[in-house]
CSV table of C-alpha atoms in Angstrom, one decimal:
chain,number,residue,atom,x,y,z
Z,21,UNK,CA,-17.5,-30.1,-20.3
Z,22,UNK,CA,-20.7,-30.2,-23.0
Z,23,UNK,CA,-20.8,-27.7,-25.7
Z,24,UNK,CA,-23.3,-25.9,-24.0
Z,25,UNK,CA,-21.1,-25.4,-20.7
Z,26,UNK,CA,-18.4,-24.1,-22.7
Z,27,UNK,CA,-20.3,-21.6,-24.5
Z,28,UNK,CA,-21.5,-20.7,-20.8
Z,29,UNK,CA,-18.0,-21.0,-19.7
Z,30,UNK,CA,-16.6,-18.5,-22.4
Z,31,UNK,CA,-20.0,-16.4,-21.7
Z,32,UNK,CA,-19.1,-15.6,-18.4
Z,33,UNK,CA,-15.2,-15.2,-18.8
Z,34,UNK,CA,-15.6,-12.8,-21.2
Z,35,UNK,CA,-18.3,-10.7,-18.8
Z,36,UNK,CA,-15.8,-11.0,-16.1
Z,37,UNK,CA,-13.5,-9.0,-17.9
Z,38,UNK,CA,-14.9,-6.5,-19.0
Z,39,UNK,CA,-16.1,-6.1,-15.9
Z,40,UNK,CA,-12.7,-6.3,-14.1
Z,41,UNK,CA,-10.9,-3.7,-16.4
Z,42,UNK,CA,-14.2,-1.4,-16.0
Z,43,UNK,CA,-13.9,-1.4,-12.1
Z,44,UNK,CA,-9.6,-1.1,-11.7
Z,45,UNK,CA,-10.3,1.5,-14.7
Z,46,UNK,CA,-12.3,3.4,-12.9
Z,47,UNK,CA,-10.5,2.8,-9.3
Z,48,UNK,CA,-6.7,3.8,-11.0
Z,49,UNK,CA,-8.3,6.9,-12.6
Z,50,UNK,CA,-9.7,8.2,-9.0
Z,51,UNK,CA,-6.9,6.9,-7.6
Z,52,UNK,CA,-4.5,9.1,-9.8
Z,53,UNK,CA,-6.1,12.1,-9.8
Z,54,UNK,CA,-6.0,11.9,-5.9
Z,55,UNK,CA,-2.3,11.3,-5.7
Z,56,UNK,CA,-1.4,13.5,-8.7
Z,57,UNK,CA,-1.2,17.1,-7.3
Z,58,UNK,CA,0.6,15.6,-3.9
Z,59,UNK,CA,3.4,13.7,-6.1
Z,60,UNK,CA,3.5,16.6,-8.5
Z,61,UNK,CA,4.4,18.7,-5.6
Z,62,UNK,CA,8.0,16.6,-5.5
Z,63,UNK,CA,8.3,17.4,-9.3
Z,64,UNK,CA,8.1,13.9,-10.1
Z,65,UNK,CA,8.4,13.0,-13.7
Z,66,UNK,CA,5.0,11.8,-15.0
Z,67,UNK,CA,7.0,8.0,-16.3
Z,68,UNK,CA,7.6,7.7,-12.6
Z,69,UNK,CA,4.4,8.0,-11.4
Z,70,UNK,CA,2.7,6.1,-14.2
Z,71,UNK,CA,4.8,3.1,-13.1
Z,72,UNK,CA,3.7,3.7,-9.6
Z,73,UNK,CA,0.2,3.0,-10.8
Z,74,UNK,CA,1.6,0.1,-13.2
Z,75,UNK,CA,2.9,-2.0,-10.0
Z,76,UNK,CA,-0.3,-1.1,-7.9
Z,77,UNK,CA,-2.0,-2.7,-9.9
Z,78,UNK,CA,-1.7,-6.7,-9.3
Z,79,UNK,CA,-2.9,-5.9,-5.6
Z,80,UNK,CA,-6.0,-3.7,-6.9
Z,81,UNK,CA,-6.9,-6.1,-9.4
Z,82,UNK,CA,-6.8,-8.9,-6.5
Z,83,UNK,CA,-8.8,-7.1,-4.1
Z,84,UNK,CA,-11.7,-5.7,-7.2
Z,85,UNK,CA,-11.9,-9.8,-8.4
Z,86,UNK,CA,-14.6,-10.7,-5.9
Z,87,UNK,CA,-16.5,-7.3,-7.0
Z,88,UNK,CA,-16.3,-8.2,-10.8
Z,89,UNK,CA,-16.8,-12.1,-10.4
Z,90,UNK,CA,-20.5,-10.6,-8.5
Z,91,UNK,CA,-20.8,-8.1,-11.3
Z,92,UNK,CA,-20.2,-11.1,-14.0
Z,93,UNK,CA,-22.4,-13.8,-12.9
Z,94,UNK,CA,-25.0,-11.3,-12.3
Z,95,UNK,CA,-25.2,-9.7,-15.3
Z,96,UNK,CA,-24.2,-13.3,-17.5
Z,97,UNK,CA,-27.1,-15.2,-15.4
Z,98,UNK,CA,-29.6,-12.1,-16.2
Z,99,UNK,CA,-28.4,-12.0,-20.1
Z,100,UNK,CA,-29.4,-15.8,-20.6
Z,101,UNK,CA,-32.5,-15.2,-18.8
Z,102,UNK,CA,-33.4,-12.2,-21.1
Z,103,UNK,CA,-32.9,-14.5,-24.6
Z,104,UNK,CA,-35.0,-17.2,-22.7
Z,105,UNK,CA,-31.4,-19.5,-23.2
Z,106,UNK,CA,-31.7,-20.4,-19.3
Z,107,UNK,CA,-35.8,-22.1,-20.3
Z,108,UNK,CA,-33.9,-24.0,-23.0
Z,109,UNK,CA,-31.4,-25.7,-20.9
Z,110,UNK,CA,-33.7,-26.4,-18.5
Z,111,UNK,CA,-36.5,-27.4,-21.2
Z,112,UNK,CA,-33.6,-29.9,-21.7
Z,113,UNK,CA,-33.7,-31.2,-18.5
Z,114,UNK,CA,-30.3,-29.4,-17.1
Z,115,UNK,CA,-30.3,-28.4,-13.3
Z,116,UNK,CA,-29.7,-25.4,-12.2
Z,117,UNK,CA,-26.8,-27.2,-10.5
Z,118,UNK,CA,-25.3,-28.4,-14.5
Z,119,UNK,CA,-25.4,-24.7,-15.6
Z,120,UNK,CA,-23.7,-23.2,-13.0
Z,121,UNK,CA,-20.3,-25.3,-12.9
Z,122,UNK,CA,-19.6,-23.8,-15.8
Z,123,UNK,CA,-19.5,-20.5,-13.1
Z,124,UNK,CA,-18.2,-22.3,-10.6
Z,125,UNK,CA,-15.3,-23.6,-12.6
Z,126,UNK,CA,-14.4,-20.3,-13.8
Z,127,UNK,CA,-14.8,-18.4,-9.6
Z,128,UNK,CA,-12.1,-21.7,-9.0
Z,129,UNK,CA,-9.9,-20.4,-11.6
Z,130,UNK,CA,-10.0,-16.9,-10.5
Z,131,UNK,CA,-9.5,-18.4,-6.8
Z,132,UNK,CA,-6.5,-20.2,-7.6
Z,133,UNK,CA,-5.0,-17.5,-9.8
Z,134,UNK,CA,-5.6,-14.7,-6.6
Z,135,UNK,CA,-3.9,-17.0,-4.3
Z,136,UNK,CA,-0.9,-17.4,-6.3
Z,137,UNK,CA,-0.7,-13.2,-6.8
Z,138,UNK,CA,-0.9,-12.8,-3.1
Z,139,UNK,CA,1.7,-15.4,-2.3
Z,140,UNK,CA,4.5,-14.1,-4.7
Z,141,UNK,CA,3.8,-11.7,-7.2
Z,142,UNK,CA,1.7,-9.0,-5.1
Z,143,UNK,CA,4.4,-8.7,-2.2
Z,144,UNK,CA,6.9,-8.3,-4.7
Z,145,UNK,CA,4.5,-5.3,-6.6
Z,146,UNK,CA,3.8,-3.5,-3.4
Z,147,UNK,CA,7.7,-3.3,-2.5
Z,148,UNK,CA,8.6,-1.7,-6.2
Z,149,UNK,CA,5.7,0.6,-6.2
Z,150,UNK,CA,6.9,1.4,-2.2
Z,151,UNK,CA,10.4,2.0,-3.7
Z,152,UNK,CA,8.8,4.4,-6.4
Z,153,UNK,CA,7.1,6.4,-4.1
Z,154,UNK,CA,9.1,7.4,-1.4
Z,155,UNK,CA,12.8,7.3,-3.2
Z,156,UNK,CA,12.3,8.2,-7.0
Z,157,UNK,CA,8.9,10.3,-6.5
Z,158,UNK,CA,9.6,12.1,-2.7
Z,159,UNK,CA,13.4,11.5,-2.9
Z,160,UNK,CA,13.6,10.0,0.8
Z,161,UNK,CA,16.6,8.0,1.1
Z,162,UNK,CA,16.8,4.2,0.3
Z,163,UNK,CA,17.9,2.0,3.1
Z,164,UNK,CA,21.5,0.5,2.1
Z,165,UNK,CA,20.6,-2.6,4.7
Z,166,UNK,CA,18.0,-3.2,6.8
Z,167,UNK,CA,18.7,-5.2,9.6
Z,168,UNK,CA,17.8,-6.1,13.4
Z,169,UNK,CA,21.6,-5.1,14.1
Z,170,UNK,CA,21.3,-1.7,12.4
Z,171,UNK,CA,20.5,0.2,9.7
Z,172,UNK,CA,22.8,1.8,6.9
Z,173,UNK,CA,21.2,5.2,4.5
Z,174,UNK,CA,23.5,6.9,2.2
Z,175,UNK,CA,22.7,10.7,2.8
Z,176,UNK,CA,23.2,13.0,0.0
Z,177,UNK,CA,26.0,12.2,-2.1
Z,178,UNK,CA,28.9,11.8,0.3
Z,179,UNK,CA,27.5,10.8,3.5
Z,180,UNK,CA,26.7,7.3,5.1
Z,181,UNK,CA,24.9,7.0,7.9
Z,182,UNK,CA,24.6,4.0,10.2
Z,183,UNK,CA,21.8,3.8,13.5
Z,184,UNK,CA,22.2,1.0,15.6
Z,185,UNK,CA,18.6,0.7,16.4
Z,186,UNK,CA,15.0,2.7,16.0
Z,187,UNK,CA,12.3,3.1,18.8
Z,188,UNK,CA,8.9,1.7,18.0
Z,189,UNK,CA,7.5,5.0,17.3
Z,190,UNK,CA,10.4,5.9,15.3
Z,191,UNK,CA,11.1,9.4,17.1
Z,192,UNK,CA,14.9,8.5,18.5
Z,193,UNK,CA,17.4,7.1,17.0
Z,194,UNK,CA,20.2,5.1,19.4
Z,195,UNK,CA,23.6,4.8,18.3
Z,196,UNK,CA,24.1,7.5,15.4
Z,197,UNK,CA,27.3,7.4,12.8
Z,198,UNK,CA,27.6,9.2,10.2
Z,199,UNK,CA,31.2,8.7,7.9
Z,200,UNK,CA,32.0,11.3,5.3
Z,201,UNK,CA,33.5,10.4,2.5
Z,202,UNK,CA,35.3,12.5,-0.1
Z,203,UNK,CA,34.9,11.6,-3.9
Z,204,UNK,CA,37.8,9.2,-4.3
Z,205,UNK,CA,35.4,6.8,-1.7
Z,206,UNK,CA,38.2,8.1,1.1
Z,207,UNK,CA,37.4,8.6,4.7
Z,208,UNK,CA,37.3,12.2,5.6
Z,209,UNK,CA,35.3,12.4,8.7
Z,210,UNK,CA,33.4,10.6,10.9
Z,211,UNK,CA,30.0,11.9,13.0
Z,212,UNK,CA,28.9,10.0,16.3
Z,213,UNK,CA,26.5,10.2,18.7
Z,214,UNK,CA,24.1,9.0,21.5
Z,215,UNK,CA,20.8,9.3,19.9
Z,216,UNK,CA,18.9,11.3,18.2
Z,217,UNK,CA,15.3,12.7,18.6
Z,218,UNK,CA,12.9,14.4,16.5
Z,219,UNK,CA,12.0,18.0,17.7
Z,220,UNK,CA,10.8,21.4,15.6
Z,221,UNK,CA,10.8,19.2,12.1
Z,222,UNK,CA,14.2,18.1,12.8
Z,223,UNK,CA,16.4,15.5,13.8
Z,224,UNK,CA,18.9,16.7,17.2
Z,225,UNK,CA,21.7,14.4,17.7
Z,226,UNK,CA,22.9,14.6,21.6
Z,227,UNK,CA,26.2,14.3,23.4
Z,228,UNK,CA,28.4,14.3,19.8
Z,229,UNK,CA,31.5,13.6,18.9
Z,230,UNK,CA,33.2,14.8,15.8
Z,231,UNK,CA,36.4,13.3,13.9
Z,232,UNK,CA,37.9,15.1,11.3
Z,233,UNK,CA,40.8,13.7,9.6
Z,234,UNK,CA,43.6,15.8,8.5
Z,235,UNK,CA,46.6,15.5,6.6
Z,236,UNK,CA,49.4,13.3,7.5
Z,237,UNK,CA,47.3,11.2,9.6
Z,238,UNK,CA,45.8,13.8,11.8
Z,239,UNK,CA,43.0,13.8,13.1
Z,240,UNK,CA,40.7,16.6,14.7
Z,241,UNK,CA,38.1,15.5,17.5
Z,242,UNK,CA,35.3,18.1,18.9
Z,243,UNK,CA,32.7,17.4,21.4
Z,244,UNK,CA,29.6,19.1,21.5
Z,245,UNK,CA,26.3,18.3,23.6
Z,246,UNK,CA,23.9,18.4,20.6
Z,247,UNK,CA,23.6,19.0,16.7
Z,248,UNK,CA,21.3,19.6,13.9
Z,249,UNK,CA,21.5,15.8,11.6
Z,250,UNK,CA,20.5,17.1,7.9
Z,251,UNK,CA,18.0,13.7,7.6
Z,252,UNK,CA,14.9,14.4,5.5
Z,253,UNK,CA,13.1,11.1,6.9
Z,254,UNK,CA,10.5,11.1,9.7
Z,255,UNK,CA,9.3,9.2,12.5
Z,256,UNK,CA,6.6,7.6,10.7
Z,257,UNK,CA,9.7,6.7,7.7
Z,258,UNK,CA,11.6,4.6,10.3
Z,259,UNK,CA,8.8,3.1,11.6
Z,260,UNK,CA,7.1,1.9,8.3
Z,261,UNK,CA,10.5,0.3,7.6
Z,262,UNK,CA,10.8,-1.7,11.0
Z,263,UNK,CA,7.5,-2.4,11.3
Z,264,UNK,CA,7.6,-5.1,8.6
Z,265,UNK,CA,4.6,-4.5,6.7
Z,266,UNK,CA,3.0,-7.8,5.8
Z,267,UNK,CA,1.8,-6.2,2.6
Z,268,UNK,CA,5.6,-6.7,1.5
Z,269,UNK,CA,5.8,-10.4,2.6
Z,270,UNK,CA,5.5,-13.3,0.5
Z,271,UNK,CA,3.1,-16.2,2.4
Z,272,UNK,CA,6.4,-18.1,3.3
Z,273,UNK,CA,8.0,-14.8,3.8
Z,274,UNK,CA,5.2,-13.7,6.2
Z,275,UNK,CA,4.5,-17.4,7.5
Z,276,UNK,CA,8.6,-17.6,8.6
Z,277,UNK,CA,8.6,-14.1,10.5
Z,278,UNK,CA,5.0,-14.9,12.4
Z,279,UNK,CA,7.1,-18.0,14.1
Z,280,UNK,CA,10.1,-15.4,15.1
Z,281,UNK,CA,7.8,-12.9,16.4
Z,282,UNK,CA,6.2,-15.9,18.5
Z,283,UNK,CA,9.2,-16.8,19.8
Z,284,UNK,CA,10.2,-13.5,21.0
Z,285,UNK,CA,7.1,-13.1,23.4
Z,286,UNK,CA,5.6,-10.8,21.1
Z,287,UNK,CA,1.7,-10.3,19.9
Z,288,UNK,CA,1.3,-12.4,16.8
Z,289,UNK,CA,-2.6,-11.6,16.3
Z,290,UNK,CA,-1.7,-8.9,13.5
Z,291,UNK,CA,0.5,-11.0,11.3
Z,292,UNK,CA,-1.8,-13.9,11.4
Z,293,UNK,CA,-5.0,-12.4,10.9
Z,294,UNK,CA,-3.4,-10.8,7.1
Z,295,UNK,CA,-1.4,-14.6,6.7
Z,296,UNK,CA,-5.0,-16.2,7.4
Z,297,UNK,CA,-7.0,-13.3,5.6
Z,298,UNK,CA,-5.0,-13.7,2.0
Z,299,UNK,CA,-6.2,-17.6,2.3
Z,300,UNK,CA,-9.7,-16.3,2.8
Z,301,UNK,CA,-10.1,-13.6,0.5
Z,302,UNK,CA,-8.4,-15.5,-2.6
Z,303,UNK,CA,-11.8,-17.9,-2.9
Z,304,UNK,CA,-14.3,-14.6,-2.3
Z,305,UNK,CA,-14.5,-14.7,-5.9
Z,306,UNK,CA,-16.2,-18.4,-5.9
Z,307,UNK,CA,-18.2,-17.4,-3.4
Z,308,UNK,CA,-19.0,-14.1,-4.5
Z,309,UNK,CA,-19.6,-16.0,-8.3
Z,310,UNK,CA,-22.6,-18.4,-6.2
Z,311,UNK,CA,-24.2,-15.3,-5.0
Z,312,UNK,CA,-24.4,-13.8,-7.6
Z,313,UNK,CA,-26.1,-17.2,-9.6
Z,314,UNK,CA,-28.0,-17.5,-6.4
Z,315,UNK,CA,-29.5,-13.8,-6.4
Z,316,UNK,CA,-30.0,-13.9,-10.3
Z,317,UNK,CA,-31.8,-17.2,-10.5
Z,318,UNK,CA,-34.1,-16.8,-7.4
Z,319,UNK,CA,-37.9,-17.9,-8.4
Z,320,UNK,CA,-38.7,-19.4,-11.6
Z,321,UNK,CA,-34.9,-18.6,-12.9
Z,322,UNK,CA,-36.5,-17.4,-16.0
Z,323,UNK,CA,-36.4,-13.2,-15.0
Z,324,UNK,CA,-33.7,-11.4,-16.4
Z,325,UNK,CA,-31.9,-8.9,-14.3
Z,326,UNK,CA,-31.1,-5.5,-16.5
Z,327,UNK,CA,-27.9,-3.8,-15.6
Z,328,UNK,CA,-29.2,-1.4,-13.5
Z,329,UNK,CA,-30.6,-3.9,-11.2
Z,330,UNK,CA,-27.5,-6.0,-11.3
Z,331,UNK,CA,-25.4,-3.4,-10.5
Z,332,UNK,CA,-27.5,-2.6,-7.3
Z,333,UNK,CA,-27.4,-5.4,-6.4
Z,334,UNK,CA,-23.6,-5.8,-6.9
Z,335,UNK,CA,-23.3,-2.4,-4.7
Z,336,UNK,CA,-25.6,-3.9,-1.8
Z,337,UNK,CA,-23.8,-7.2,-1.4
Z,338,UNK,CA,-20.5,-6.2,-2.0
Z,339,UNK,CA,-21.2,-3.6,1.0
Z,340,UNK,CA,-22.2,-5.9,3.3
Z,341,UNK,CA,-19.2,-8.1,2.8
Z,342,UNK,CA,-16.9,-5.8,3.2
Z,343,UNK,CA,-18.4,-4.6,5.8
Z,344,UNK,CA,-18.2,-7.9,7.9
Z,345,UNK,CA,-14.8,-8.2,6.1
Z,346,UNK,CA,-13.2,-5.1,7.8
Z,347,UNK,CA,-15.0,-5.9,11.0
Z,348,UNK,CA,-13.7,-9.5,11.2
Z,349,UNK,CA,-10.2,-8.3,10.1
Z,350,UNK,CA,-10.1,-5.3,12.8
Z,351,UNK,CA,-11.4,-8.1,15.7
Z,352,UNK,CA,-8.6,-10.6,14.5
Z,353,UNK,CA,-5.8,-8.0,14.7
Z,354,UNK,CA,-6.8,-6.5,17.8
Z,355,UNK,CA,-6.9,-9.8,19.1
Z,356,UNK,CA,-11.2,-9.6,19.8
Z,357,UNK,CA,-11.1,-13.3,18.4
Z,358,UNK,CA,-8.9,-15.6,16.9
Z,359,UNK,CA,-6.8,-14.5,13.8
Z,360,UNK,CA,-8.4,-17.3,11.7
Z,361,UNK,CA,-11.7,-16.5,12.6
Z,362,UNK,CA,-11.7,-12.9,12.3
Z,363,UNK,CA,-10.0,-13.8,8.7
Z,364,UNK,CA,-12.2,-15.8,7.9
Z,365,UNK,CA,-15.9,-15.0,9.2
Z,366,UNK,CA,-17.0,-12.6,6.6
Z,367,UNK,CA,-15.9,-15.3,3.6
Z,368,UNK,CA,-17.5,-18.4,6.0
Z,369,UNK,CA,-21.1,-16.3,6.4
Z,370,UNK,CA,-21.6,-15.5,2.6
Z,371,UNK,CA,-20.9,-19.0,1.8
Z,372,UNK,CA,-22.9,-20.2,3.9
Z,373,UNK,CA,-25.8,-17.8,2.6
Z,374,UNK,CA,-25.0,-18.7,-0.9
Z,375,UNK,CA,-25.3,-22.7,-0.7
Z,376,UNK,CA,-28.5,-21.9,0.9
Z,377,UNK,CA,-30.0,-19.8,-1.5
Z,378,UNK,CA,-28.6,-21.8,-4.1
Z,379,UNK,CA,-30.5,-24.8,-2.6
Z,380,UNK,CA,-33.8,-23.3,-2.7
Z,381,UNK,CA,-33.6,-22.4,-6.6
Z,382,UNK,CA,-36.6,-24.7,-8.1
């Protein structure tokens, strides 16, 4: 690139910054306060929940890119119009198309960079700041193993607890077995029983059987029709944990388990409109970066835009997105339309009106 298309270049990086830190700023610090009084009520440790924040925020910064690359080349666009630097390059017979790839190489960049979080690095994020929140901040219980043959939970500190398999709603549990152990890792006692369903606040285990085992190899066995299970997870716990969030999938990771939920007969539409939607979302921020050059440079291209104006006009496109965003998304899980084209019809219509206003700069 020419001297001048770096000094654009570094121009608009720099106002992209500051305008992504100003926006997660401002999120995290409405964010916390929101969240604060409800952790605080579990007497977390204020570390702990700062690092809850800390790995929240690669998927915050992700989704606020699109706002700030708007915010950037609004306000970059409306600063060279204000020192008249925009007349001079054109005086110098640049197009309008020469000073924006400076922009548009930079909304690439940012592109490229957002894909790569949402394939690895985000997934990996939401899972630690998931594992923060409900085991080290609400003390739930971590799952030991988590798989479509059962699941394992250590319970207190000398329980284990294996259910064979969780309803989708995550209200009964089939197949419960709970082994006590002493503190020499010993067996003393083992807990089995049909199922288990959650009434009053509390987990009632039906048709049990008790083993208790004695010295010199005795062992005890009681049968009762129903008991209390101490368990302080929910329904919507269990449920969370089967439902295999794609939030915590990696694009292979996500892209492997939409071809095994294919192949067993099931509804796909909701895992492939989120694969199909991290695709489209990652280049919002070149599109959002042509708007934004588009809007700022419409007439003569020699009217600067003051921050107040750019910022309202951040707000009112950045609305309007995401509303057709949500809409698109909520028709592609529901299965309204195709995944890809709920996924992608809110990123396909602002291109589309961004090349064209881009066209008719003069």
């Amino acid at each position: 690139m020419k001297k001048i298309s770096w000094y654009v270049f570094g121009k608009f990086s720099r106002v992209f910054l500051m305008c992504l830190v100003t926006v997660l700023t401002i999120y995290l610090v409405v964010d916390f306060f929101e969240k604060l009084r409800k952790f605080l009520k579990y007497d977390a440790d204020l570390t702990v929940i700062f690092s809850f924040f800390v790995y929240r925020i690669p998927e915050i910064a992700f989704l606020l890119a699109p706002l700030a690359a708007l915010m950037a080349s609004i306000l970059t666009v409306g600063g060279l119009n204000r020192t008249r630097e925009i007349t001079a390059m054109r005086s110098c017979g640049l197009s309008f198309y020469q000073i924006a790839i400076p922009f548009f190489v930079f909304g690439a960049l940012v592109s490229v960079v957002g894909l790569s979080l949402t394939a690895v690095l985000i997934p990996l994020a939401n899972i630690k700041a998931e594992y923060v929140q409900s085991v080290l901040i609400q003390n739930k219980p971590e799952p030991l193993s988590l798989t479509p043959e059962g699941l394992w939970l250590r319970v207190g500190r000398n329980h284990l607890l294996r259910i064979d398999s969780v309803t989708e709603d995550g209200h009964r549990l089939n197949g419960i077995h709970q082994y006590t152990l002493d503190d020499r890792f010993n067996l003393k006692g083992i807990l089995e029983g049909e199922w288990a369903t959650f009434v009053d606040e509390e987990w009632v285990i039906e048709h049990v059987i008790q083993r208790t085992f004695q010295e010199e190899e005795r062992m005890q066995v009681n049968g009762m029709p129903r008991q209390v299970l101490r368990l302080s997870l929910t329904p919507d716990d269990f449920q969370n944990w089967l439902s295999q969030s794609p939030e915590h999938m990696s694009l292979y990771e996500l892209h492997d388990y939409i071809q095994r939920v294919i192949e067993d007969g099931h509804s796909p539409h909701r895992f492939l409109t989120d694969y199909w939607a991290r695709f489209a979302y990652s280049i919002v921020p070149l599109v959002m970066t042509l708007l934004g050059i588009s809007v700022s440079l419409r007439g003569s291209g020699v009217r600067g835009v003051g921050v107040a104006k750019g910022l309202g006009q951040t707000l009112a496109i950045g609305f309007f997105f995401w509303a057709a965003h949500s809409v698109g998304i909520v028709l592609g899980r529901n299965g309204a339309v195709l995944p890809i084209i709920g996924s992608w019809i809110a990123t396909a219509m602002f291109l589309v009106i961004g090349i064209n206003l881009f066209l008719k700069l003069k």
